[in-house]
PDB file of C-alpha atoms in Angstrom:
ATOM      1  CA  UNK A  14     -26.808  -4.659  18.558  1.00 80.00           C
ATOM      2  CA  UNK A  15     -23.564  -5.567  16.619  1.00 90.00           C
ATOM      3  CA  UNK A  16     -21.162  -2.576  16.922  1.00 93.00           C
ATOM      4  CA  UNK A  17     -19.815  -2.272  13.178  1.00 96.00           C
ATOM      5  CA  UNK A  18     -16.164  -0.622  13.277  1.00 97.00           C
ATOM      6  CA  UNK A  19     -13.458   1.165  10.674  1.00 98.00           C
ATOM      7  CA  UNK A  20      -9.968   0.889  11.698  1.00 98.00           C
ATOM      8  CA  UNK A  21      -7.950   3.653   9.146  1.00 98.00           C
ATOM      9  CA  UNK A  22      -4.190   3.459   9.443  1.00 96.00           C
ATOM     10  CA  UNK A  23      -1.855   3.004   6.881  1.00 94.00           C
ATOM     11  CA  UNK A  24       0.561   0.432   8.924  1.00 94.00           C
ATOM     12  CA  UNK A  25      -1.116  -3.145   8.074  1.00 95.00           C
ATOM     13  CA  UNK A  26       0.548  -3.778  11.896  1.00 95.00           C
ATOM     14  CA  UNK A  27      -1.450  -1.863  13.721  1.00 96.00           C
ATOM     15  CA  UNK A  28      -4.122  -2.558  12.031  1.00 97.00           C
ATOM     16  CA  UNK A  29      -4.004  -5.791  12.771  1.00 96.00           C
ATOM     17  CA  UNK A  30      -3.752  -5.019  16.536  1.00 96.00           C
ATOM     18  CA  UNK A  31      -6.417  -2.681  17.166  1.00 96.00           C
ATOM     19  CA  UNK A  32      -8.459  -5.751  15.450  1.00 96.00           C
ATOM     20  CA  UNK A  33      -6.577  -8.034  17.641  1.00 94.00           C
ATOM     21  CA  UNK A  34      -7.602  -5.578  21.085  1.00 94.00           C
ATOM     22  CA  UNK A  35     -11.360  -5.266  19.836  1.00 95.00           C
ATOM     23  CA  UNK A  36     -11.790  -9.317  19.531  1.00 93.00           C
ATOM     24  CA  UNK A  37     -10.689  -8.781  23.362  1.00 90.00           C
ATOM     25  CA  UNK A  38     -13.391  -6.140  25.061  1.00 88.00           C
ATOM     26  CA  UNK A  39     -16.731  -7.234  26.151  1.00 84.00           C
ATOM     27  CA  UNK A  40     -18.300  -5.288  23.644  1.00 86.00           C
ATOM     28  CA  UNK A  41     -20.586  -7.020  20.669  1.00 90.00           C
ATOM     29  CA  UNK A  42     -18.150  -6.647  17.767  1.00 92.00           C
ATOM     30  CA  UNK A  43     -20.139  -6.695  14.407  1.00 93.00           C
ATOM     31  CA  UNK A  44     -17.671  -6.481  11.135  1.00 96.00           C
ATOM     32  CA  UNK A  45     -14.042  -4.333  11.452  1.00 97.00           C
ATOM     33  CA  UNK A  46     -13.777  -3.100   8.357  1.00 98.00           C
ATOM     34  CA  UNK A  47     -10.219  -1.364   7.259  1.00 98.00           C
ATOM     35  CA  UNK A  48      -8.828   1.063   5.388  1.00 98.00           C
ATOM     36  CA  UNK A  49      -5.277   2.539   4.563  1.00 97.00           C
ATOM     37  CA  UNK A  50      -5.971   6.248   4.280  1.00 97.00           C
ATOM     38  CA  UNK A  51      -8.696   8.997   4.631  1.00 97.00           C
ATOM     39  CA  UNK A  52      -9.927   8.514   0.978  1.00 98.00           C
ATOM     40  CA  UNK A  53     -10.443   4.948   1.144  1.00 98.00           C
ATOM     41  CA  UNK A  54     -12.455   5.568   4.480  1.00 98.00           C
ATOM     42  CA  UNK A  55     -14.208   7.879   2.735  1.00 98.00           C
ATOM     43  CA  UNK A  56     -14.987   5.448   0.363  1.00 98.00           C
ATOM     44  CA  UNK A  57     -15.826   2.471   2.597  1.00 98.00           C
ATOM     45  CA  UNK A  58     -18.379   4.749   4.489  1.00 98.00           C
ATOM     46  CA  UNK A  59     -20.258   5.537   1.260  1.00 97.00           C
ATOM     47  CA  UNK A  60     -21.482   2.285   1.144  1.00 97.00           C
ATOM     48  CA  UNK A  61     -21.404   0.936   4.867  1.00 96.00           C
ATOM     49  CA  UNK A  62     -22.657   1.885   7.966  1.00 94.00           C
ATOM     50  CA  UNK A  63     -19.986   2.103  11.046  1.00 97.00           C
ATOM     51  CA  UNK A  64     -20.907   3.318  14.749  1.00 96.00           C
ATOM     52  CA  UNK A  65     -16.766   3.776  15.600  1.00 97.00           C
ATOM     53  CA  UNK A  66     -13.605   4.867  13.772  1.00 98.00           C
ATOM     54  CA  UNK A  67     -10.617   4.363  14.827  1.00 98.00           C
ATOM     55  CA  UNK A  68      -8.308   6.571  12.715  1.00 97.00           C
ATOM     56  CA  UNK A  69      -4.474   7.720  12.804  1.00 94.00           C
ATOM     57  CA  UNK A  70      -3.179  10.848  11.751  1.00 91.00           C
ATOM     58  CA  UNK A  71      -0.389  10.604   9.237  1.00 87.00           C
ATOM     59  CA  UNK A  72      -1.648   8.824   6.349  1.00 90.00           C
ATOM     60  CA  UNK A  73      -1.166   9.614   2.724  1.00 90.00           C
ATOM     61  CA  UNK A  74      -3.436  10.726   0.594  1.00 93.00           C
ATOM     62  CA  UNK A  75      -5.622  12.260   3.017  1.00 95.00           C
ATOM     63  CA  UNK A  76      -4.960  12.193   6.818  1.00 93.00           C
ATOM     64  CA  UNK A  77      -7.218  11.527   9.919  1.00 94.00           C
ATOM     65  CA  UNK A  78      -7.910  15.286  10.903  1.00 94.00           C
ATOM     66  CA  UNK A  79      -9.442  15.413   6.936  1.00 96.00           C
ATOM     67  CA  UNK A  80     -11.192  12.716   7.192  1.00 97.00           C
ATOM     68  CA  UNK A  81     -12.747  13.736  10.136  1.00 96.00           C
ATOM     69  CA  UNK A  82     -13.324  17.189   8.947  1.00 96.00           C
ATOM     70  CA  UNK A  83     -15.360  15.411   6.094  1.00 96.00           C
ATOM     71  CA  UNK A  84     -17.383  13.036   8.641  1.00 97.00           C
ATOM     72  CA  UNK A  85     -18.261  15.779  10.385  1.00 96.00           C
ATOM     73  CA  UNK A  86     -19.538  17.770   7.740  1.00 95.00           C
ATOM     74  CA  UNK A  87     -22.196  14.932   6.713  1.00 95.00           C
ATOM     75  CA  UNK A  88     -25.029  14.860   9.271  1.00 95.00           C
ATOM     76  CA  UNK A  89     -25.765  10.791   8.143  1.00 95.00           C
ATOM     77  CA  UNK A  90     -22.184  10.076   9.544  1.00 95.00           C
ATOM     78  CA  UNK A  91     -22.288  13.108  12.358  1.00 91.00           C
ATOM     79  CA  UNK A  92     -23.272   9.966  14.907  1.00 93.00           C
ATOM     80  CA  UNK A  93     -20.412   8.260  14.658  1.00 96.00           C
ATOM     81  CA  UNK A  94     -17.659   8.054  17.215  1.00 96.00           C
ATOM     82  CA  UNK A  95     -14.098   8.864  16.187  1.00 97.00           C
ATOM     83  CA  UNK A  96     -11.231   7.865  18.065  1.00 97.00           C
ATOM     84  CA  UNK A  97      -7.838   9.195  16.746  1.00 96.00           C
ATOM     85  CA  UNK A  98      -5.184   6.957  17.211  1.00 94.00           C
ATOM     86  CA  UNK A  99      -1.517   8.497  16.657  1.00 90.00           C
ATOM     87  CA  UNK A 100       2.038   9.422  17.252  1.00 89.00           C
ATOM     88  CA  UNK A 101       0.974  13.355  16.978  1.00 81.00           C
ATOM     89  CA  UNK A 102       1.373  14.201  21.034  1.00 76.00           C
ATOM     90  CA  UNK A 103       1.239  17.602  20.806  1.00 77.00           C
ATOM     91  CA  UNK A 104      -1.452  19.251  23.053  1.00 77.00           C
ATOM     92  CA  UNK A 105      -2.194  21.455  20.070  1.00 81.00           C
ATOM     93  CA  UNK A 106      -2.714  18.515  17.752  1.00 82.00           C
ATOM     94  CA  UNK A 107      -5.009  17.138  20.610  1.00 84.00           C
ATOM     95  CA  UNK A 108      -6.914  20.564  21.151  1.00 87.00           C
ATOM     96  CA  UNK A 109      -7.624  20.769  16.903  1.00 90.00           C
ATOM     97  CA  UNK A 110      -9.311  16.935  17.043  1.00 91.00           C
ATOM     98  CA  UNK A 111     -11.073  17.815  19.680  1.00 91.00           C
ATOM     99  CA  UNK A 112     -12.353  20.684  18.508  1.00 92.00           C
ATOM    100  CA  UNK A 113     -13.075  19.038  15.410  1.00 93.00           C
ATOM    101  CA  UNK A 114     -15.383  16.145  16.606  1.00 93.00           C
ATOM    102  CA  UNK A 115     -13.349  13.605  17.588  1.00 95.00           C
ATOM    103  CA  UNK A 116     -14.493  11.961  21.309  1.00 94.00           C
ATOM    104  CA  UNK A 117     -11.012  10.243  21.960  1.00 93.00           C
ATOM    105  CA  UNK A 118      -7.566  10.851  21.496  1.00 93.00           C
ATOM    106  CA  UNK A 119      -4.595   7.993  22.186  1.00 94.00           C
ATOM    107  CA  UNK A 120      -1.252   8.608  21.756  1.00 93.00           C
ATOM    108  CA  UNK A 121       1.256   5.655  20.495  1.00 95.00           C
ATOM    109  CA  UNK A 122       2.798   3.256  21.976  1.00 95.00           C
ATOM    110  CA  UNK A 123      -0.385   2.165  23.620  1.00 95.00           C
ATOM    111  CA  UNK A 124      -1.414  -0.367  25.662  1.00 93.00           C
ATOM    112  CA  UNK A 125      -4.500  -2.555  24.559  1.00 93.00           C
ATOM    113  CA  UNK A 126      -5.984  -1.332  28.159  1.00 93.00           C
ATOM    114  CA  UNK A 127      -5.704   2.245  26.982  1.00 94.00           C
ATOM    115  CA  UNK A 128      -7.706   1.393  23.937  1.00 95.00           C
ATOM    116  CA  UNK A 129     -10.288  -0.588  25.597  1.00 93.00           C
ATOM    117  CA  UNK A 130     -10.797   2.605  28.008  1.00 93.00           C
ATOM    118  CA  UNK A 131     -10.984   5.184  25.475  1.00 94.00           C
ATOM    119  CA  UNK A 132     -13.389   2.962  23.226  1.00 94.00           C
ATOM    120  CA  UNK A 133     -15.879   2.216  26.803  1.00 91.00           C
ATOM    121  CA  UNK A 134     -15.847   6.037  27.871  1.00 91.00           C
ATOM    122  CA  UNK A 135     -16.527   7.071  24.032  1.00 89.00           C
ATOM    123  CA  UNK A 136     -19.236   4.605  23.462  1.00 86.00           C
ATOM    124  CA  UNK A 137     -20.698   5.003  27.650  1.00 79.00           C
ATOM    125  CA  UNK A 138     -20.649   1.148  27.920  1.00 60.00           C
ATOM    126  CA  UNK A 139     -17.545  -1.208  29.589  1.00 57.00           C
ATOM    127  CA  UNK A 140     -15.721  -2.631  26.687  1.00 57.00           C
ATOM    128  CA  UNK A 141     -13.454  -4.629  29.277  1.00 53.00           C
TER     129      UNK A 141
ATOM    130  CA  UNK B  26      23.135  28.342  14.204  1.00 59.00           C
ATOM    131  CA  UNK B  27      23.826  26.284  17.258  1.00 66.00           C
ATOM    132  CA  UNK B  28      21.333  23.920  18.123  1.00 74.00           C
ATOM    133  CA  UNK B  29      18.442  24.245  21.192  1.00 84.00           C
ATOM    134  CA  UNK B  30      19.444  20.818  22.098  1.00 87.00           C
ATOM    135  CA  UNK B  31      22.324  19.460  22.843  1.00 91.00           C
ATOM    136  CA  UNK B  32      23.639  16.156  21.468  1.00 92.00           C
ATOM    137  CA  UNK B  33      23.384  14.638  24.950  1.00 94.00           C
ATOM    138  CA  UNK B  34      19.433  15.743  25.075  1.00 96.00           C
ATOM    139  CA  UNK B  35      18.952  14.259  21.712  1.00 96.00           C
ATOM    140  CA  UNK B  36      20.582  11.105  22.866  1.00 97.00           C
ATOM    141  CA  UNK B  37      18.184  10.860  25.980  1.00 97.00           C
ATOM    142  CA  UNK B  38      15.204  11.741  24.031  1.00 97.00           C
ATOM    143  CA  UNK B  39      16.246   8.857  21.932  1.00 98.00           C
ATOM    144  CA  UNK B  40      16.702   6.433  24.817  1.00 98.00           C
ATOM    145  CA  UNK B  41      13.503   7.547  26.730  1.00 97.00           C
ATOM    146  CA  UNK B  42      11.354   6.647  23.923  1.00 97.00           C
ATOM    147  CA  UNK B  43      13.003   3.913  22.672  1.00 98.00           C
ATOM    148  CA  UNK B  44      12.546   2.415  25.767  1.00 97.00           C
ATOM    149  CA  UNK B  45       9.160   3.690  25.845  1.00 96.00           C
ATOM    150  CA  UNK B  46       7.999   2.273  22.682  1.00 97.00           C
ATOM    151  CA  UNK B  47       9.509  -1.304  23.657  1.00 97.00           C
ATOM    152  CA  UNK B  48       8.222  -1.345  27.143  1.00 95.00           C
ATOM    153  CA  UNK B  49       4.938  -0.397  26.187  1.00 94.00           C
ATOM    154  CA  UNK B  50       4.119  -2.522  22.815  1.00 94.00           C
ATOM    155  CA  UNK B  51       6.706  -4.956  22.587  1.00 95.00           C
ATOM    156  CA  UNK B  52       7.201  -6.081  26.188  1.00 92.00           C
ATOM    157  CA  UNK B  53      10.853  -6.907  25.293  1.00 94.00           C
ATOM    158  CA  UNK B  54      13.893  -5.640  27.651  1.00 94.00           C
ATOM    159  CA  UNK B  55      16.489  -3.313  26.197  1.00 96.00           C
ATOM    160  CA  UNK B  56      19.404  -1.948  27.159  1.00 97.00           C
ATOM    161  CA  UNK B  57      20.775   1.291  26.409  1.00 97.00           C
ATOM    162  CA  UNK B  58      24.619   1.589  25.272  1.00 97.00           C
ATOM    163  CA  UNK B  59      27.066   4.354  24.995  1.00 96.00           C
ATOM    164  CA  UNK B  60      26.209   7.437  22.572  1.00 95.00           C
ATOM    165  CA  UNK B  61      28.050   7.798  19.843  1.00 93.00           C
ATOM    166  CA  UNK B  62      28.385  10.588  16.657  1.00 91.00           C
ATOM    167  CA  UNK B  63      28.492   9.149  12.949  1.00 83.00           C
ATOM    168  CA  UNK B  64      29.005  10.775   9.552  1.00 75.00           C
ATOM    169  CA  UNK B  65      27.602   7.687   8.065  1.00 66.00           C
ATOM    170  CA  UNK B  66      23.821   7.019   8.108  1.00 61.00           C
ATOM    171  CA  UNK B  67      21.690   3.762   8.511  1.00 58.00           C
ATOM    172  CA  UNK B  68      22.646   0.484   6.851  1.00 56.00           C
ATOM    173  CA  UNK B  69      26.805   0.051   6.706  1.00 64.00           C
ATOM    174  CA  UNK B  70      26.103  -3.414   7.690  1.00 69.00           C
ATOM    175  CA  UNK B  71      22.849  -4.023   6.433  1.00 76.00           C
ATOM    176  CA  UNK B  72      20.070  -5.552   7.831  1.00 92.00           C
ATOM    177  CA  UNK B  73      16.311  -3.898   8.184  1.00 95.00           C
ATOM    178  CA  UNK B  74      16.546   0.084   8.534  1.00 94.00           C
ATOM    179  CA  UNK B  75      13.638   2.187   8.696  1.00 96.00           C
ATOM    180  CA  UNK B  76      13.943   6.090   8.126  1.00 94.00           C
ATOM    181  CA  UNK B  77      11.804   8.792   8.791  1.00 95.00           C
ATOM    182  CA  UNK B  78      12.255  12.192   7.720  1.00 93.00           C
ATOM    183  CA  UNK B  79      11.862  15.373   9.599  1.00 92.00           C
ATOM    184  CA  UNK B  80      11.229  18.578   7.851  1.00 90.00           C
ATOM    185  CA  UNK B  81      10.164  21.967   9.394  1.00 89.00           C
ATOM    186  CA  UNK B  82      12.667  24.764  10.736  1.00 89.00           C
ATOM    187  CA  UNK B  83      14.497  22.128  11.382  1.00 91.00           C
ATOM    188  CA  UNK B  84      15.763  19.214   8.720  1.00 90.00           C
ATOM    189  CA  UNK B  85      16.691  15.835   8.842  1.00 91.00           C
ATOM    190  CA  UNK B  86      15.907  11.949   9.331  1.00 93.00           C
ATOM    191  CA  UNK B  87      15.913   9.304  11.779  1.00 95.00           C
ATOM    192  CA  UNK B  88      16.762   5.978  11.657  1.00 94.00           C
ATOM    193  CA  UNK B  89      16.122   2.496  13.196  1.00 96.00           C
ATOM    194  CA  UNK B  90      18.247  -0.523  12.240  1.00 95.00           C
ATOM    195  CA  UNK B  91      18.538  -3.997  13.453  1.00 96.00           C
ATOM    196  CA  UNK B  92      19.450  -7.778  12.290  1.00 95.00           C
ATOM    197  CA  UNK B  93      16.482  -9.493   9.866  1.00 96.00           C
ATOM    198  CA  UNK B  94      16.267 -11.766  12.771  1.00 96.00           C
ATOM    199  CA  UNK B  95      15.630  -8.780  15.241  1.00 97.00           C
ATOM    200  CA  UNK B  96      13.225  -7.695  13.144  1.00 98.00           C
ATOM    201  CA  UNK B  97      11.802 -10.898  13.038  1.00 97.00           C
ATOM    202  CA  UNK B  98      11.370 -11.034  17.024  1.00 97.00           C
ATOM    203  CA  UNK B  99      10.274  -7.209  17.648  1.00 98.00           C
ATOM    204  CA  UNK B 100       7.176  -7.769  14.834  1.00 98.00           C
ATOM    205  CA  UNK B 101       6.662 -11.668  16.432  1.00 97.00           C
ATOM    206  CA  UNK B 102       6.232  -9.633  19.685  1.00 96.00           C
ATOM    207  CA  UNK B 103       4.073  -6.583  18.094  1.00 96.00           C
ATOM    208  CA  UNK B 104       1.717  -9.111  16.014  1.00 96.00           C
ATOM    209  CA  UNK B 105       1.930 -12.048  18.061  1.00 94.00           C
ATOM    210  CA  UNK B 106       2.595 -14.120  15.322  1.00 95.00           C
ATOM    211  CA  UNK B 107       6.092 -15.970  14.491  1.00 96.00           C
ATOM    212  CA  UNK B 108       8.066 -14.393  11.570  1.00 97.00           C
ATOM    213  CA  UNK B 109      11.142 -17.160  10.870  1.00 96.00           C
ATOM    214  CA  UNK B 110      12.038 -14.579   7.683  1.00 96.00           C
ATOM    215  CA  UNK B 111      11.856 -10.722   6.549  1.00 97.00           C
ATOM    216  CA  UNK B 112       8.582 -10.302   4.876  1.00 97.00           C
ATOM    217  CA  UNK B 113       6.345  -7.676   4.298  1.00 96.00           C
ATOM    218  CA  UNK B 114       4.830  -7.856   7.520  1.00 96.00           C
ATOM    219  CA  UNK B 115       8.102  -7.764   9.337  1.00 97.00           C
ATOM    220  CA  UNK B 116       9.060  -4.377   7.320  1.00 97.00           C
ATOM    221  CA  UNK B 117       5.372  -3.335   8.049  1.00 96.00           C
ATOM    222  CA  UNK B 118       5.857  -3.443  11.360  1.00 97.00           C
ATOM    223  CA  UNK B 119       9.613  -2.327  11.690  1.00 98.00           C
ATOM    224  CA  UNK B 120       8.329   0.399   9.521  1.00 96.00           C
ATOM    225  CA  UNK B 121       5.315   1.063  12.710  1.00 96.00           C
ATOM    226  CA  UNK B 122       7.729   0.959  15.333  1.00 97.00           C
ATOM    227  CA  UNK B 123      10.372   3.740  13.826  1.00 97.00           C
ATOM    228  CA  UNK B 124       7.371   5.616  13.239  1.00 95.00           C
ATOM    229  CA  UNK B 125       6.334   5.810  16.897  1.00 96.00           C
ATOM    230  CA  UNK B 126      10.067   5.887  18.149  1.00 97.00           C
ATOM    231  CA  UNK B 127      11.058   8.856  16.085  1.00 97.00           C
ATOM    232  CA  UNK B 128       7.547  10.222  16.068  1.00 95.00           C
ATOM    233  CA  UNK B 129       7.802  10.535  19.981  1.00 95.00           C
ATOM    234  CA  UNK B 130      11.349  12.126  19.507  1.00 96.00           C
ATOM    235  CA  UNK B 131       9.678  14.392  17.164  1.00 94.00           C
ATOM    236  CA  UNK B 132       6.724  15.605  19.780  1.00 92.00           C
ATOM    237  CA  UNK B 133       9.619  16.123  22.698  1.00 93.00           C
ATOM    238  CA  UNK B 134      12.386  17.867  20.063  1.00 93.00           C
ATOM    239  CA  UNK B 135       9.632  20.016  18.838  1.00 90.00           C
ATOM    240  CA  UNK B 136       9.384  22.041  21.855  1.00 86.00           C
ATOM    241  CA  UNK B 137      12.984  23.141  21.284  1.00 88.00           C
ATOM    242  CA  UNK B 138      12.987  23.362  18.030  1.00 89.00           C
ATOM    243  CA  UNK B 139       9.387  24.382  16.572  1.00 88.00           C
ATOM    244  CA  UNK B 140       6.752  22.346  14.880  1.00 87.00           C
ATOM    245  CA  UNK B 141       8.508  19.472  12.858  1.00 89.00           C
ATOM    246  CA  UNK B 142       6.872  17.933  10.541  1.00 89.00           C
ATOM    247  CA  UNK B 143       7.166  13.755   9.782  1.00 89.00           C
ATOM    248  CA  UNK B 144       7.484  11.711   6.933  1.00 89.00           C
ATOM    249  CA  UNK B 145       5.933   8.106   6.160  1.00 88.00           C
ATOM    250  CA  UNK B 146       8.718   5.797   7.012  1.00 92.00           C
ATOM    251  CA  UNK B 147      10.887   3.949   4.650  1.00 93.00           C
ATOM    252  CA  UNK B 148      11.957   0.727   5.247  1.00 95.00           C
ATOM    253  CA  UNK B 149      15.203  -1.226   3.719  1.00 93.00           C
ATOM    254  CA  UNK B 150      16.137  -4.684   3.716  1.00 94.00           C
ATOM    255  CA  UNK B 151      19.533  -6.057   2.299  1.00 89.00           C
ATOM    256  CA  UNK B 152      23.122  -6.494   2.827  1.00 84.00           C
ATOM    257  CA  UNK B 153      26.240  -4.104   2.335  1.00 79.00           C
ATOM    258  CA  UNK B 154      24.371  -0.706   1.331  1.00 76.00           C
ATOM    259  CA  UNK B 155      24.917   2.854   2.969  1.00 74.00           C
ATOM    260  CA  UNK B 156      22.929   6.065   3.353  1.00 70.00           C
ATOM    261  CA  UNK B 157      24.285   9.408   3.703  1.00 70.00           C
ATOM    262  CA  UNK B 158      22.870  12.806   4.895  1.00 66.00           C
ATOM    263  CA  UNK B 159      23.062  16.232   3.470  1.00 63.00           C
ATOM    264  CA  UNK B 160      26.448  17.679   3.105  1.00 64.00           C
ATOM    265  CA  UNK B 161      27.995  14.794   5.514  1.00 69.00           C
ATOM    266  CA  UNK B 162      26.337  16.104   8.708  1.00 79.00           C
ATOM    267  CA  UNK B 163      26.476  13.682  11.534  1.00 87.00           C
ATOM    268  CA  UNK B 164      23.897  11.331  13.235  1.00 91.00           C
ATOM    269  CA  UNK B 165      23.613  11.271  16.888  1.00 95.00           C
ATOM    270  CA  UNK B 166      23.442   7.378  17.930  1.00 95.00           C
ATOM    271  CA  UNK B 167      22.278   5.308  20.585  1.00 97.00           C
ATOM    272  CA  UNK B 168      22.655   1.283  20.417  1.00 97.00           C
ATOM    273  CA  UNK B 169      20.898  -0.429  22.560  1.00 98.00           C
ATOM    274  CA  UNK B 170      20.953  -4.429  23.875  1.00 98.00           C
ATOM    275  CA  UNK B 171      17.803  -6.892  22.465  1.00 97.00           C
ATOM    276  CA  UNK B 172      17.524 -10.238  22.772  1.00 93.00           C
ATOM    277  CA  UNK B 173      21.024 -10.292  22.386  1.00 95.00           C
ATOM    278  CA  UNK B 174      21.582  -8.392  19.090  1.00 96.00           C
ATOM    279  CA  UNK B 175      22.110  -4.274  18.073  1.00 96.00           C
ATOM    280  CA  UNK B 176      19.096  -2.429  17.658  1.00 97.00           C
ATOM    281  CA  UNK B 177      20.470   0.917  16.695  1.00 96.00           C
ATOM    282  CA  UNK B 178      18.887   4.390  16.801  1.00 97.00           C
ATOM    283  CA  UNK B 179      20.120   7.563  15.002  1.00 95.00           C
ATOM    284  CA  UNK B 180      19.316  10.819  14.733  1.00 95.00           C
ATOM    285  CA  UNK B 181      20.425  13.977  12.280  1.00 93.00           C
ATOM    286  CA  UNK B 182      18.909  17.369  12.297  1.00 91.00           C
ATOM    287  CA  UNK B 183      20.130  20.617  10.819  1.00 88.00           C
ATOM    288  CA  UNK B 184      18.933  23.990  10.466  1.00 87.00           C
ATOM    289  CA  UNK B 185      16.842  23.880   7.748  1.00 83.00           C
ATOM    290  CA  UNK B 186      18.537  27.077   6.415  1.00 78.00           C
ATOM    291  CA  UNK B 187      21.837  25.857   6.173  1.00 70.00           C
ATOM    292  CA  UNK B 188      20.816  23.296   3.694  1.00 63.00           C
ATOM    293  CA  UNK B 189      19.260  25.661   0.942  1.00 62.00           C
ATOM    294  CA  UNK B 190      21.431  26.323  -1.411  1.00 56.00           C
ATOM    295  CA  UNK B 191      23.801  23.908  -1.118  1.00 54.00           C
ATOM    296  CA  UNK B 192      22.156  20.339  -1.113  1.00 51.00           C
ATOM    297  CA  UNK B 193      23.630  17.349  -2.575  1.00 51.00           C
ATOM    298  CA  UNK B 194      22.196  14.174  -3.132  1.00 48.00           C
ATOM    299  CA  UNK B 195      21.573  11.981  -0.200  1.00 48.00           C
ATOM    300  CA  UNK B 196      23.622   8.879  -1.401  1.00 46.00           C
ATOM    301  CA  UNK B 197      21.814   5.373  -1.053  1.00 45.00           C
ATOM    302  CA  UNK B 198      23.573   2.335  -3.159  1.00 43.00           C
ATOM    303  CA  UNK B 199      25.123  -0.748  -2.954  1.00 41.00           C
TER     304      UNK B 199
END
């Protein structure tokens, strides 16, 4: 089955390169949908079904820790695997995803190996 | 109020992940030049400049700048896709790489200096335009080598008590 995925992240750029790494796992892409902040995520997941996110952190309007406050808090969309994507380092930044549902955590820069790794051990199948 | 780090740690925070950010996503070399301290902010020659502000206990911004046709080659390189003029997604992704540059600095200066918090970046592109900082304070800067060309990274930050009461308007203008 078709793995549908939302890529949030207000740079276009690396938007276009986290599309750009998925095209390369193993893994049976379905459609990568995108969107610029938390509220058009929001929005987008309303009306479509995703089994991965792949969200930053600093975003206007609402950022990735809100948005995954808010997936979190509906039990339709408590399946779905969040990866946070982001310059925010900090171990305490880390710890407070974590704690609040998200399965991965990757730090920019990043290599499109580190992506593919975090996405396989998240998901429990080899996207390489 | 004397600051936890020195303008020689700032300047090697600035070089580590500089190099960092280009040896990871860009695969391009880059050399490192000699620091230097500036009253003048990004932009005296023009070009692209991205700036990101810093705000916490701690105040300030940091800068990238760089030829259009550096820019040109560092987003060719981040989107794999030839840029032979500025566009949008040329300051899109000049705009993604001072975001992780500075953003980095940010993480490592923060355990110094406290949280810091970071702005969106903003990103320029013209000829013969100048920024200044708060009350004339001075940017640490780092140039470093690409492809030939300046790629230039700077970095101001204040207590963020010494500039209440007594701010003046950053000056950006032709």
């Amino acid at each position: 089955m078709a793995l549908d995925v939302l890529i949030v992240d207000d740079s276009t750029a690396i938007r276009k390169i986290l599309l750009r790494v998925l095209s390369q796992t193993d893994l049976t892409i379905g459609d990568v949908l995108e969107a610029g902040d938390g509220v058009e995520a929001l929005r987008i997941l309303e009306e479509r079904k995703v089994g991965l996110i792949l969200s930053d952190i600093n975003m206007p309007n609402m950022d990735g820790l809100q948005l995954l406050t808010s997936v979190r808090a509906r039990p339709d969309w408590n399946s779905i695997a969040v990866i946070m994507i982001t310059t925010e380092g900090s171990q305490a930044k880390v710890m407070e995803a974590v704690q609040m549902g998200a399965q991965g955590y990757v730090r920019k820069p990043f290599t499109a190996e580190q992506i593919k790794e975090k996405i396989s051990s998240c998901l429990g199948s080899p996207a390489n | 109020m004397e600051s936890p780090l020195t303008r020689d740690e700032i300047a090697d925070l600035i070089r580590a992940n500089t190099e960092k950010v280009f040896t990871t996503m860009l695969d391009l070399p880059i050399h490192a030049g000699p620091v230097t301290v500036q009253t003048t902010g990004a932009g005296e020659d023009g070009g692209v400049v991205s700036l990101v502000g810093f705000a916490g206990e701690w105040s300030g911004s940091g800068t990238i700048r760089c030829s259009g046709g550096l820019a040109c080659a560092i987003s060719a390189k981040l989107l794999l896709t030839d840029f032979d003029h500025v566009n949008d997604d040329v300051l899109d992704a000049i705009g993604e790489v001072a975001n992780m540059i500075i953003g980095n600095f940010k993480d490592d200066a923060a355990y110094k200096l406290g949280p810091l918090g970071l702005s969106t970046p903003t990103v320029i592109y013209g000829d013969n335009f100048q920024a200044r900082n708060w009350n004339g304070q001075s940017w640490t800067t780092v140039p470093f080598s690409c492809e030939g060309e300046l790629f230039e990274v700077k970095i101001c930050l204040v207590p963020s008590h010494a500039l209440r009461g007594s701010l003046r308007p950053t000056g950006v203008g032709g």
